[in-house]
mmCIF file of C-alpha atoms (C1' of nucleotides) in Angstrom:
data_model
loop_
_atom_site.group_PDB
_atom_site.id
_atom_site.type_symbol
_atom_site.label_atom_id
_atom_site.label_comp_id
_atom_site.label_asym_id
_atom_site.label_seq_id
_atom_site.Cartn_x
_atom_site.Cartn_y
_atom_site.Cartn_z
ATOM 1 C CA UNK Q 250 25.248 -34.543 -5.535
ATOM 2 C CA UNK Q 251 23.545 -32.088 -7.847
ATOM 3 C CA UNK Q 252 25.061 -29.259 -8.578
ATOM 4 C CA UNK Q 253 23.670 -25.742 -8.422
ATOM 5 C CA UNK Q 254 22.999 -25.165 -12.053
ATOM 6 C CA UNK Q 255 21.584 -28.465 -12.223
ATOM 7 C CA UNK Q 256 19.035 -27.728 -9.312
ATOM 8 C CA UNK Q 257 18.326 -23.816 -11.107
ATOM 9 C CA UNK Q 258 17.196 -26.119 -14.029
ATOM 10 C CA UNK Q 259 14.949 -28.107 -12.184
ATOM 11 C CA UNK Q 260 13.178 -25.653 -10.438
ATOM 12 C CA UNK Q 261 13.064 -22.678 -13.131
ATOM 13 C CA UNK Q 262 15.049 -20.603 -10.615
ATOM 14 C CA UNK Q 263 18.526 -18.889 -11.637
ATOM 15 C CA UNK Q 264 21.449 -19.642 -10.148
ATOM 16 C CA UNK Q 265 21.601 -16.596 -8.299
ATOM 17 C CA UNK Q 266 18.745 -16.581 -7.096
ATOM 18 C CA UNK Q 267 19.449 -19.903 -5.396
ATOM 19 C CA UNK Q 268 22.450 -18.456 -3.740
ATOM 20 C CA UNK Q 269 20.261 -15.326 -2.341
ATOM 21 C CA UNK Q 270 17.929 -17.659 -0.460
ATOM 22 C CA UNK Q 271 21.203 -18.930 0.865
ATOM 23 C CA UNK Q 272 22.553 -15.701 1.718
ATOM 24 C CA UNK Q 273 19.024 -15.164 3.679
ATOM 25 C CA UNK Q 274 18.619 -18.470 5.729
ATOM 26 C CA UNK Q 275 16.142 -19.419 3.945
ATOM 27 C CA UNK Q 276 17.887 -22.608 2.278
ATOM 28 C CA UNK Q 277 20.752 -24.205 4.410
ATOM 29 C CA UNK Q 278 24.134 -24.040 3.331
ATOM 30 C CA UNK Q 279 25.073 -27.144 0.838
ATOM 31 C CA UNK Q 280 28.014 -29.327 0.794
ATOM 32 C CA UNK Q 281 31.254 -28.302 -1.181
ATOM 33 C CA UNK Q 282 33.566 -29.887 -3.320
ATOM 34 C CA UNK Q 283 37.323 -29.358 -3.397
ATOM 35 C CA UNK Q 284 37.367 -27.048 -5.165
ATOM 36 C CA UNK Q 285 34.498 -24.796 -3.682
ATOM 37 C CA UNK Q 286 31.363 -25.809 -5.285
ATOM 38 C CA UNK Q 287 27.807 -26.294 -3.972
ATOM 39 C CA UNK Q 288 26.909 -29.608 -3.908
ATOM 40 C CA UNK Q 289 22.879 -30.386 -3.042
ATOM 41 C CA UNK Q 290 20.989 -33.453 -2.232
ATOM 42 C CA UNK Q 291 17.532 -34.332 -3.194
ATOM 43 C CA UNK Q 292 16.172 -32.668 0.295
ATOM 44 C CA UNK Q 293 17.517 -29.182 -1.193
ATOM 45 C CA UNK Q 294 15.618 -29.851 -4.472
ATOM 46 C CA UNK Q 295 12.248 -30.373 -2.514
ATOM 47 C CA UNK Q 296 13.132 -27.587 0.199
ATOM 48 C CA UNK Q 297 14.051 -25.098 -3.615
ATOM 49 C CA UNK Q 298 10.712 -26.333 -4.817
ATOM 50 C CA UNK Q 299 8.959 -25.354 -1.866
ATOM 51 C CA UNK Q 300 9.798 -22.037 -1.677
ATOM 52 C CA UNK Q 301 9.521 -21.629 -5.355
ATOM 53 C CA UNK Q 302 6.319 -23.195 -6.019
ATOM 54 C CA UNK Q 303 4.671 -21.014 -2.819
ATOM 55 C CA UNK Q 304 6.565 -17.888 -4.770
ATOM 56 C CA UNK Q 305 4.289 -18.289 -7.584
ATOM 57 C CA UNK Q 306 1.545 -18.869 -5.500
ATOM 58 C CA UNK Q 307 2.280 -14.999 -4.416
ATOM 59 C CA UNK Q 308 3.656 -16.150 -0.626
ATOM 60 C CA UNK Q 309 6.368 -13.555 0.547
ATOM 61 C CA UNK Q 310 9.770 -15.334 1.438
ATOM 62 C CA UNK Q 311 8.048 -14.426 5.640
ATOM 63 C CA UNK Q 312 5.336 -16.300 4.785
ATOM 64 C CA UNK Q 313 7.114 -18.882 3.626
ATOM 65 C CA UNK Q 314 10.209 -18.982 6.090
ATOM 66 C CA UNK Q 315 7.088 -19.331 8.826
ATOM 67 C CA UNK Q 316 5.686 -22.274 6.711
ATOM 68 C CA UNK Q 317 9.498 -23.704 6.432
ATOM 69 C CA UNK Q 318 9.300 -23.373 10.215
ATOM 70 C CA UNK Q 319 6.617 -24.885 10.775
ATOM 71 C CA UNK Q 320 6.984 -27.847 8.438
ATOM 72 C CA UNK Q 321 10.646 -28.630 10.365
ATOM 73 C CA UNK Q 322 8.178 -28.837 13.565
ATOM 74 C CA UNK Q 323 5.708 -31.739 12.553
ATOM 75 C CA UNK Q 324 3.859 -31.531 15.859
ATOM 76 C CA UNK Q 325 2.791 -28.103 15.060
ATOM 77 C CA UNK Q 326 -0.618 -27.872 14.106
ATOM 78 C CA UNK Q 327 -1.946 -27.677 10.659
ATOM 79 C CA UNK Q 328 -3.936 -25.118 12.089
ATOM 80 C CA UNK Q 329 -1.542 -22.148 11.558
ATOM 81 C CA UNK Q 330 -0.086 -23.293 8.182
ATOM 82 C CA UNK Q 331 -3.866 -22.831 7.190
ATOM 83 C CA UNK Q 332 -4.674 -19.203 8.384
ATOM 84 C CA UNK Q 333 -1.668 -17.918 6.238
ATOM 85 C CA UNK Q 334 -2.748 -19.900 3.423
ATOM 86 C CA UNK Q 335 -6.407 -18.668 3.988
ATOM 87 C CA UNK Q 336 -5.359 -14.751 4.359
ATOM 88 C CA UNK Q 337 -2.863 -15.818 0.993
ATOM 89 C CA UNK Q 338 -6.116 -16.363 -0.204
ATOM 90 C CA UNK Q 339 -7.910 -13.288 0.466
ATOM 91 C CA UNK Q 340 -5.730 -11.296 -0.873
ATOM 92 C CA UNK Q 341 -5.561 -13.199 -4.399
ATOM 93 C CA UNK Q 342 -9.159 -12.759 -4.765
ATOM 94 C CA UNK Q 343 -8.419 -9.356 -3.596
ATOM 95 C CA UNK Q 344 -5.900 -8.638 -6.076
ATOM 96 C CA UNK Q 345 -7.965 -10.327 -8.672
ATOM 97 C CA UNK Q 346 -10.782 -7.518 -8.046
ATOM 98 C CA UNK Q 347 -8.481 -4.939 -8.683
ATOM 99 C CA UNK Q 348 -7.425 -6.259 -11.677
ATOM 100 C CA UNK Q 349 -11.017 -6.779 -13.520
ATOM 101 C CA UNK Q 350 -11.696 -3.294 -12.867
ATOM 102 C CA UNK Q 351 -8.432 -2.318 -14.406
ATOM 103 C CA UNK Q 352 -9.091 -4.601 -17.452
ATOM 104 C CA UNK Q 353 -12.554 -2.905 -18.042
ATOM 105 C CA UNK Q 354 -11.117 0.330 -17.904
ATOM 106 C CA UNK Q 355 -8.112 -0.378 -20.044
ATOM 107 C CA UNK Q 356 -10.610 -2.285 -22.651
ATOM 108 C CA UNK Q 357 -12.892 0.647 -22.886
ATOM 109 C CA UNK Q 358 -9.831 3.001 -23.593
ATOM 110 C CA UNK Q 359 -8.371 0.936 -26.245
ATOM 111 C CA UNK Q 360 -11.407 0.418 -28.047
ATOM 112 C CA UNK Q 361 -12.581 3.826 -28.575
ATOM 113 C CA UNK Q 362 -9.603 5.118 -29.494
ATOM 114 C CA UNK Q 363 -9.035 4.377 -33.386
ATOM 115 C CA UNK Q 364 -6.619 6.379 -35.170
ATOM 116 C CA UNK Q 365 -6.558 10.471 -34.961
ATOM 117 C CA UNK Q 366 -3.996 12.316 -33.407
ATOM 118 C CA UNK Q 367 -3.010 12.572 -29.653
ATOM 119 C CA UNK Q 368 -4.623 15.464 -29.154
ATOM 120 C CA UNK Q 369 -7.839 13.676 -29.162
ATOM 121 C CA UNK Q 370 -6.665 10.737 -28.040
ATOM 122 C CA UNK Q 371 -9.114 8.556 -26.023
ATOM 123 C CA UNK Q 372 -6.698 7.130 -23.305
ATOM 124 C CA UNK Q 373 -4.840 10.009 -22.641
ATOM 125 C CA UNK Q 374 -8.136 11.204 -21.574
ATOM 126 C CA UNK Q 375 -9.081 8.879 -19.476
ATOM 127 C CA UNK Q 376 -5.917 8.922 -17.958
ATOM 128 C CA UNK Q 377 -5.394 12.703 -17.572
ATOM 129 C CA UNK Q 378 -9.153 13.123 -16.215
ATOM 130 C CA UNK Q 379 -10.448 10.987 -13.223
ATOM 131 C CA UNK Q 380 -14.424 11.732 -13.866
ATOM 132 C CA UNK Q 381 -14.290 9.556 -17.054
ATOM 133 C CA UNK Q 382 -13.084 6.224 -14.773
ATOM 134 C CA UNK Q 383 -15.771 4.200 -14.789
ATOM 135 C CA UNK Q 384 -14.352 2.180 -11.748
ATOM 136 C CA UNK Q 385 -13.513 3.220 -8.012
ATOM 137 C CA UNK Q 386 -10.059 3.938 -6.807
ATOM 138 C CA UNK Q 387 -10.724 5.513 -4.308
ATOM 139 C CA UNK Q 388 -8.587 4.404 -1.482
ATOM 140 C CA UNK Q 389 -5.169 5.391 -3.270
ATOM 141 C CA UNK Q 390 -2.167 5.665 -1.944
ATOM 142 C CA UNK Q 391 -3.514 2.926 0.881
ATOM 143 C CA UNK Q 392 -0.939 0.704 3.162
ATOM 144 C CA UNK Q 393 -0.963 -3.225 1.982
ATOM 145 C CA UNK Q 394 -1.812 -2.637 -2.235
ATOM 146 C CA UNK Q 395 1.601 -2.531 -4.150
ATOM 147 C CA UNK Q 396 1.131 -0.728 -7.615
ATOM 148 C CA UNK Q 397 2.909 -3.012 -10.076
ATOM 149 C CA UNK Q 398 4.594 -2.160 -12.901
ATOM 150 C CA UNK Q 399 3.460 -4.162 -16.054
ATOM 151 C CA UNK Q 400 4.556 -1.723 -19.295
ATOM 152 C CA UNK T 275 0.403 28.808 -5.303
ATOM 153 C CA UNK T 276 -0.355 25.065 -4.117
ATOM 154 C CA UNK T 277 2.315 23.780 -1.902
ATOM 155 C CA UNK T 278 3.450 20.010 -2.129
ATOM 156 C CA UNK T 279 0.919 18.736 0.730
ATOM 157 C CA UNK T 280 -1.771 20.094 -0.763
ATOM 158 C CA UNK T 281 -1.124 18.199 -4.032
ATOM 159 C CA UNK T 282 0.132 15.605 -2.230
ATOM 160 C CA UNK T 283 -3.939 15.149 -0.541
ATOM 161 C CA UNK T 284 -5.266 16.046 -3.256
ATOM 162 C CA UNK T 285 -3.790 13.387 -5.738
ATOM 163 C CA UNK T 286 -3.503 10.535 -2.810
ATOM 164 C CA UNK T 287 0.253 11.085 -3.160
ATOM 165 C CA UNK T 288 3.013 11.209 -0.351
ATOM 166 C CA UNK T 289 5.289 14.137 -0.270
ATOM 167 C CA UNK T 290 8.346 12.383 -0.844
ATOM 168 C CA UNK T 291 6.799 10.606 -3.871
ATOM 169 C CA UNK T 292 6.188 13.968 -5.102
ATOM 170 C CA UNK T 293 9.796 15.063 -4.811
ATOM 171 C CA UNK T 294 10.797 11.674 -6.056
ATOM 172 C CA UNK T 295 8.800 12.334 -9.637
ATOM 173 C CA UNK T 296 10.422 15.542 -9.737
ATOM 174 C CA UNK T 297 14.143 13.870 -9.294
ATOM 175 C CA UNK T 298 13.629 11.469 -11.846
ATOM 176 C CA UNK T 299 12.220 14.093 -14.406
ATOM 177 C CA UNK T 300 8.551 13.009 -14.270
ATOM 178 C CA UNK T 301 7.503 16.184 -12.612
ATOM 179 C CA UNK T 302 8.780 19.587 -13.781
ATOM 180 C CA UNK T 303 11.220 21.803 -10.907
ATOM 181 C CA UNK T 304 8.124 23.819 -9.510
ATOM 182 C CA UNK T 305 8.641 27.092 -8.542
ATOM 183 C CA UNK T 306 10.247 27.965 -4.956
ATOM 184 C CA UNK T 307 9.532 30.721 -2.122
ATOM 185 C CA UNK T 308 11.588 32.901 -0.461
ATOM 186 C CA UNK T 309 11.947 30.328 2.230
ATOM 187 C CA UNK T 310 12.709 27.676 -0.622
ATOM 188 C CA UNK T 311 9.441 25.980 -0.191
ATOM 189 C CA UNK T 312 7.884 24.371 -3.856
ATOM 190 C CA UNK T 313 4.760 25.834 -4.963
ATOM 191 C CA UNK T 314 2.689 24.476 -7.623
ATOM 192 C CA UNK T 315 0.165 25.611 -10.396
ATOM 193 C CA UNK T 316 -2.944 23.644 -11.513
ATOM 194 C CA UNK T 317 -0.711 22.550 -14.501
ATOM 195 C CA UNK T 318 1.632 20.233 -11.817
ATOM 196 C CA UNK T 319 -1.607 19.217 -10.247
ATOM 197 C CA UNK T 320 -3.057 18.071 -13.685
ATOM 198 C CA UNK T 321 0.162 16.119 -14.326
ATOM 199 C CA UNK T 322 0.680 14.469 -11.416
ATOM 200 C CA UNK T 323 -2.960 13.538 -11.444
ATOM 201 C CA UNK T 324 -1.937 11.949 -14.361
ATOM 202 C CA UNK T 325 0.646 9.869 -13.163
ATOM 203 C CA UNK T 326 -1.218 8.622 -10.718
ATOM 204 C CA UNK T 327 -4.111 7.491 -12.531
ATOM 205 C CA UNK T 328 -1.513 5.517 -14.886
ATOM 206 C CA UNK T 329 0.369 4.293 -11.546
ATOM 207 C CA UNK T 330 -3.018 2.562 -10.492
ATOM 208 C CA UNK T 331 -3.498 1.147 -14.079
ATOM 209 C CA UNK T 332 -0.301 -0.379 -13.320
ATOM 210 C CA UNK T 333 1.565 1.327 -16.021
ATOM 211 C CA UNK T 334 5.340 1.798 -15.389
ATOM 212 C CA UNK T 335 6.876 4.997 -14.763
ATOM 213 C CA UNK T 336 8.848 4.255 -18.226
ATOM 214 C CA UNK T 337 5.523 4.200 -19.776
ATOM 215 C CA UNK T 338 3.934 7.006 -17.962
ATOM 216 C CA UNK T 339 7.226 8.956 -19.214
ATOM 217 C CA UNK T 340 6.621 8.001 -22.446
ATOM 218 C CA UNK T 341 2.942 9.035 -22.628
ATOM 219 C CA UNK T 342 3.746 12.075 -21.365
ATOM 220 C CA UNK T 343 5.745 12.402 -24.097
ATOM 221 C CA UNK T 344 3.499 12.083 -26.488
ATOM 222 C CA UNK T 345 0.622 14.255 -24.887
ATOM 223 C CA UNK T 346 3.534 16.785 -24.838
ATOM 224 C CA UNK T 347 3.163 16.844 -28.635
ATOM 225 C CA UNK T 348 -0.774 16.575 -29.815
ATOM 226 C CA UNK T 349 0.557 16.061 -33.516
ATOM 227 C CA UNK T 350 1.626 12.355 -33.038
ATOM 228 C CA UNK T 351 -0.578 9.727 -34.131
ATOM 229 C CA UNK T 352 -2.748 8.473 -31.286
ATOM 230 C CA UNK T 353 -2.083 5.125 -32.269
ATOM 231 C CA UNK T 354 1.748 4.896 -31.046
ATOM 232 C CA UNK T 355 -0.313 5.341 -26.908
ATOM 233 C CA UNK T 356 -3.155 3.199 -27.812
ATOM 234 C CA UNK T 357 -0.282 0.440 -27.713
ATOM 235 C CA UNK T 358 1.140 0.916 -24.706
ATOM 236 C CA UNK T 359 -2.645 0.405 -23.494
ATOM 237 C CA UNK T 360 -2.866 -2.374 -25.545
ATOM 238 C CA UNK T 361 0.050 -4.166 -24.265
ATOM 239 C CA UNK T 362 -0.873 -2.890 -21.054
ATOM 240 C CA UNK T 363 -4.212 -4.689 -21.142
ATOM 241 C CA UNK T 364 -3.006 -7.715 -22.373
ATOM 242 C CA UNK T 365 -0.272 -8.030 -19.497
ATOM 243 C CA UNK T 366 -3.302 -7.466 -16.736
ATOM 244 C CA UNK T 367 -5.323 -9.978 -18.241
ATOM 245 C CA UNK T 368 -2.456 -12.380 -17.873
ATOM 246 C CA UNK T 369 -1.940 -11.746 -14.393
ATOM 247 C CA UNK T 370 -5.434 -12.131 -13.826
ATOM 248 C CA UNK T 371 -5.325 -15.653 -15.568
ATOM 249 C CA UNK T 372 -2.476 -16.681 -13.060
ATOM 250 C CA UNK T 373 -3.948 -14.920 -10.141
ATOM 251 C CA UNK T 374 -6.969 -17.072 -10.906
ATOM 252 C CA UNK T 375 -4.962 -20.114 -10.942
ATOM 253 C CA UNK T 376 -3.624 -19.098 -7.524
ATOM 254 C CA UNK T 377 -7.006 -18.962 -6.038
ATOM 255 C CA UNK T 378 -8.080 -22.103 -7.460
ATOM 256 C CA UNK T 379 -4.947 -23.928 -5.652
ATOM 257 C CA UNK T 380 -5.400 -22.028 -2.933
ATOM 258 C CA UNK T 381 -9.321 -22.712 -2.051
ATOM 259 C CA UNK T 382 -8.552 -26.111 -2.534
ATOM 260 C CA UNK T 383 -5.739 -26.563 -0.476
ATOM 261 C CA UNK T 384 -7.774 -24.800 2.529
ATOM 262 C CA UNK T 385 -10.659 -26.420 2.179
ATOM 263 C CA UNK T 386 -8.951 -29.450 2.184
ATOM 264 C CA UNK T 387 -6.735 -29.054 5.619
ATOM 265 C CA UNK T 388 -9.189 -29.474 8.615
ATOM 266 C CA UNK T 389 -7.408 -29.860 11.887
ATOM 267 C CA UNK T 390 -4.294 -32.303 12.786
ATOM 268 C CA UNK T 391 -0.566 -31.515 12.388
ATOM 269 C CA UNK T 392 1.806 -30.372 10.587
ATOM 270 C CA UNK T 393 3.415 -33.359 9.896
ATOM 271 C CA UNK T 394 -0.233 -34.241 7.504
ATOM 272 C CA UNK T 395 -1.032 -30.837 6.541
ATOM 273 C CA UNK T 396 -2.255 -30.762 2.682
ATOM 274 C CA UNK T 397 -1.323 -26.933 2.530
ATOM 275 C CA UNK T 398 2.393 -28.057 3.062
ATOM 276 C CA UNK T 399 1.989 -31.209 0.891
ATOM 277 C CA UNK T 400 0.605 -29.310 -1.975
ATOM 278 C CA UNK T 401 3.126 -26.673 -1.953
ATOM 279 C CA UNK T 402 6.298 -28.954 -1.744
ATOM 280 C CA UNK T 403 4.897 -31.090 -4.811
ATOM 281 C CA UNK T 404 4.622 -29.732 -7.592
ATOM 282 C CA UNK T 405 2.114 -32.668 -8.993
ATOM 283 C CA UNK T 406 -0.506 -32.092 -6.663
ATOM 284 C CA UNK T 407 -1.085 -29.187 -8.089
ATOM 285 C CA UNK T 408 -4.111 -29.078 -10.161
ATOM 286 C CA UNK T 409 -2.844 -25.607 -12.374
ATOM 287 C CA UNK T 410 -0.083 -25.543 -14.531
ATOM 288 C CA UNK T 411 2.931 -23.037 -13.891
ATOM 289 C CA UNK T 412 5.054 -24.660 -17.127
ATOM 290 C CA UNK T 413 7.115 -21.152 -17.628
ATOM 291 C CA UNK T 414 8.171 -20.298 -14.063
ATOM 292 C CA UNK T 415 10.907 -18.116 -14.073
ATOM 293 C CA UNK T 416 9.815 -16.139 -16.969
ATOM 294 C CA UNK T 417 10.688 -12.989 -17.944
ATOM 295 C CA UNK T 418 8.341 -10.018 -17.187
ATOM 296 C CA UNK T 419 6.420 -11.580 -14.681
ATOM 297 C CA UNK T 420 7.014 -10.915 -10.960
ATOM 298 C CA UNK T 421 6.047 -13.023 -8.166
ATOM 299 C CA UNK T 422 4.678 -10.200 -5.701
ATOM 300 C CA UNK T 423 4.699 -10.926 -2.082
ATOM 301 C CA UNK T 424 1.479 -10.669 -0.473
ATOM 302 C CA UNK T 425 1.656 -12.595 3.217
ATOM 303 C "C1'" DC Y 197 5.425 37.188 18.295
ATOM 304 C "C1'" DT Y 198 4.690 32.537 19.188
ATOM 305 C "C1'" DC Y 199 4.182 28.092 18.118
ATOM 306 C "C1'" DA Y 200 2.254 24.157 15.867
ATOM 307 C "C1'" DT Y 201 2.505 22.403 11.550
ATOM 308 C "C1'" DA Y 202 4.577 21.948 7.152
ATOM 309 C "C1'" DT Y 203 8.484 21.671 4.452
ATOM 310 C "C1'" DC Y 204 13.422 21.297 3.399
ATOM 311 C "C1'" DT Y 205 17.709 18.181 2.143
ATOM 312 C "C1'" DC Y 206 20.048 14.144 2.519
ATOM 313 C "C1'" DT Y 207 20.867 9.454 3.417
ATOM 314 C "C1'" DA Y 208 19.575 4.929 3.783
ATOM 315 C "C1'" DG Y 209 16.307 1.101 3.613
ATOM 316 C "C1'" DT Y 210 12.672 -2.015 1.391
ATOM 317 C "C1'" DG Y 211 11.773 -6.740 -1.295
ATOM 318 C "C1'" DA Y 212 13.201 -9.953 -4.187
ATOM 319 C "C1'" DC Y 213 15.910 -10.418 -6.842
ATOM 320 C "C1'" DT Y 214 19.334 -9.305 -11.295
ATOM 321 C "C1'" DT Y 215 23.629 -8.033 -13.484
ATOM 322 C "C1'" DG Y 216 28.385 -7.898 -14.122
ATOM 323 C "C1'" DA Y 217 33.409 -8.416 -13.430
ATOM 324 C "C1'" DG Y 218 37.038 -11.243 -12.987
ATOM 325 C "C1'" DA Y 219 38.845 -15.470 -11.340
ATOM 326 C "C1'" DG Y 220 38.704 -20.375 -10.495
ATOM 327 C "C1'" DT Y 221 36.632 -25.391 -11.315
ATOM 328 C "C1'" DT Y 222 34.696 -29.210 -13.643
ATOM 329 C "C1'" DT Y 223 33.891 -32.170 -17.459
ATOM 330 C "C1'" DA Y 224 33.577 -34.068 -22.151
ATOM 331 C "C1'" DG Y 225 36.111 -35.143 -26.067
ATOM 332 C "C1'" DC Y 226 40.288 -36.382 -28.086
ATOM 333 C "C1'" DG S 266 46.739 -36.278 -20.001
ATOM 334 C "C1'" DC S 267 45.295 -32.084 -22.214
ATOM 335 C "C1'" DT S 268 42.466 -28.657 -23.812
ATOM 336 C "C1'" DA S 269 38.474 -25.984 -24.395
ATOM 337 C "C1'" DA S 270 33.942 -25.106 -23.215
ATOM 338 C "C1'" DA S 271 30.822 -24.719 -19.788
ATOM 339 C "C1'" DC S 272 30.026 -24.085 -15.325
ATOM 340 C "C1'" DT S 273 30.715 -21.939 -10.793
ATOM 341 C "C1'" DC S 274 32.802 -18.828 -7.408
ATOM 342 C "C1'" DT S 275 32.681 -14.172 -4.622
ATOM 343 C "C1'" DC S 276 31.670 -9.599 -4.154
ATOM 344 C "C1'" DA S 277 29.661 -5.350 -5.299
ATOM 345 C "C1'" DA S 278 26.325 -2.730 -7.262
ATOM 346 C "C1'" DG S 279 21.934 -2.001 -9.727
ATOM 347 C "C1'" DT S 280 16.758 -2.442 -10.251
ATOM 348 C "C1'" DC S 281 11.894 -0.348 -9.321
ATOM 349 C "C1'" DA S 282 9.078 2.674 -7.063
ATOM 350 C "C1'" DC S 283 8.966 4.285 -3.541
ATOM 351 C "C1'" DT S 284 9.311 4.848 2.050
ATOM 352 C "C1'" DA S 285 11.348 6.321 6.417
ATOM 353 C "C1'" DG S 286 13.931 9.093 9.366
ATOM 354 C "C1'" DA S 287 17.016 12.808 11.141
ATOM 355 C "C1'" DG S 288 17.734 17.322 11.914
ATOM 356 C "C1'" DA S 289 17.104 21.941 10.286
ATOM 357 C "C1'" DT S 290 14.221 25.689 8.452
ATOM 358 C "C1'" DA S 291 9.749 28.082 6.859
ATOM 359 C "C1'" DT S 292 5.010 29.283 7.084
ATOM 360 C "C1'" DG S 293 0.631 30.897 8.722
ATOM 361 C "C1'" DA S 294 -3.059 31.334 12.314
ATOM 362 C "C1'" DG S 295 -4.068 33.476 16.498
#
DNA sequence: CTCATATCTCTAGTGACTTGAGAGTTTAGC
DNA sequence: GCTAAACTCTCAAGTCACTAGAGATATGAG
């Protein structure tokens, strides 16, 4: 008997969002009141804090519509569950590579660069000119790394 | 006298990306041939070189846009870019706190699942409740962090 | 000149949502 | 019971940074 708002609350996810996992399959369509609401139980709360909690572990809604899967087949083994979990993992530390070479580069550029005008300007040189990188990128442009947007 | 796949390899770029940056006004209209082909000078290479190099720092294209900007005009203060790498570090070393987090979770939760079913699986168990989770992920739903899919 | 390769435009698709408009529903207080 | 605020509904479109594909045209080496 919770309604959708409610359940958005509980699980830090916004209302719409709640719907678009609906709209996908990936959370079953609720129970309505007269007058056209969603009405959840507690299993929607747990399946909504499933998929949310594996979100911010960095699963893609596949990954976890196989997991979903597989949890609604209990005689499954654990077996495959694990392997995406242990390729999950992978790419985390992965990702988390990436990232401390990006966080040396960036420190180095913000610390030299103090005051002056842009035409001497530390990180634009770094940026503009590849030879001063201290760290590898050299597999650009590669299938399976995203580029994120952070600024 | 470059044409686009020749910029393209050498900046680890695809074409269409290349054509992209010049819709949205990153890249300036190059110069055409009779046939209508685009041919570049070593100024378009230099700037899309740029972009690049921000794109794998994981700056924005808003950001990139706005350094460009500034390079455009060596008079500004340097400080005014020195702050978008600031806030540009600061944003990777969150993600690298989280992503560390992640891998924490995630070790454990493989480690832990050795054989059986589904139906016992700790991977599953961990994910649905939120309290067996060791690492704390108070402010889900937060703005300016995405959850990016990896699996 | 031929022909493989490169390039052109244009449209649509991706993932995982987010935003907004405009209308209807529920609920708490009186 | 009534009203007003808060919540919810559907549907469409927008976001970011590309990526993919179709079908037509251009280029350059031999």
């Amino acid at each position: 008997m919770l309604a959708i708002g409610t359940l958005a609350k509980k699980t830090g996810t916004k209302v719409q969002t709640i719907r678009y996992y609906e709209q996908i399959g990936l959370m079953n369509t609720p129970g309505r009141t007269a007058g056209g609401q969603r009405r959840y139980e507690v299993d929607d709360l747990d399946r909504l804090a499933f998929i949310r909690h594996s979100r911010q572990l960095g699963f893609s809604l596949d990954a976890i519509r196989e997991m979903l899967e597989l949890a609604d087949n209990p005689q499954y083994p654990c077996e495959e569950v694990n392997q995406i979990a242990a390729r999950q993992l992978a790419e985390v530390e992965n990702r988390i590579d990436r990232l401390m070479s990006l966080k040396t580069e960036l420190s180095r550029m913000v610390t030299q660069c103090q005051g002056g005008h842009v035409a001497d300007c530390r990180v634009l040189k770094v940026l503009r000119d590849h030879s001063e990188c201290l760290t590898e990128h050299g597999q650009s442009g590669q299938a399976g790394f995203n580029i994120h947007p952070l600024v």
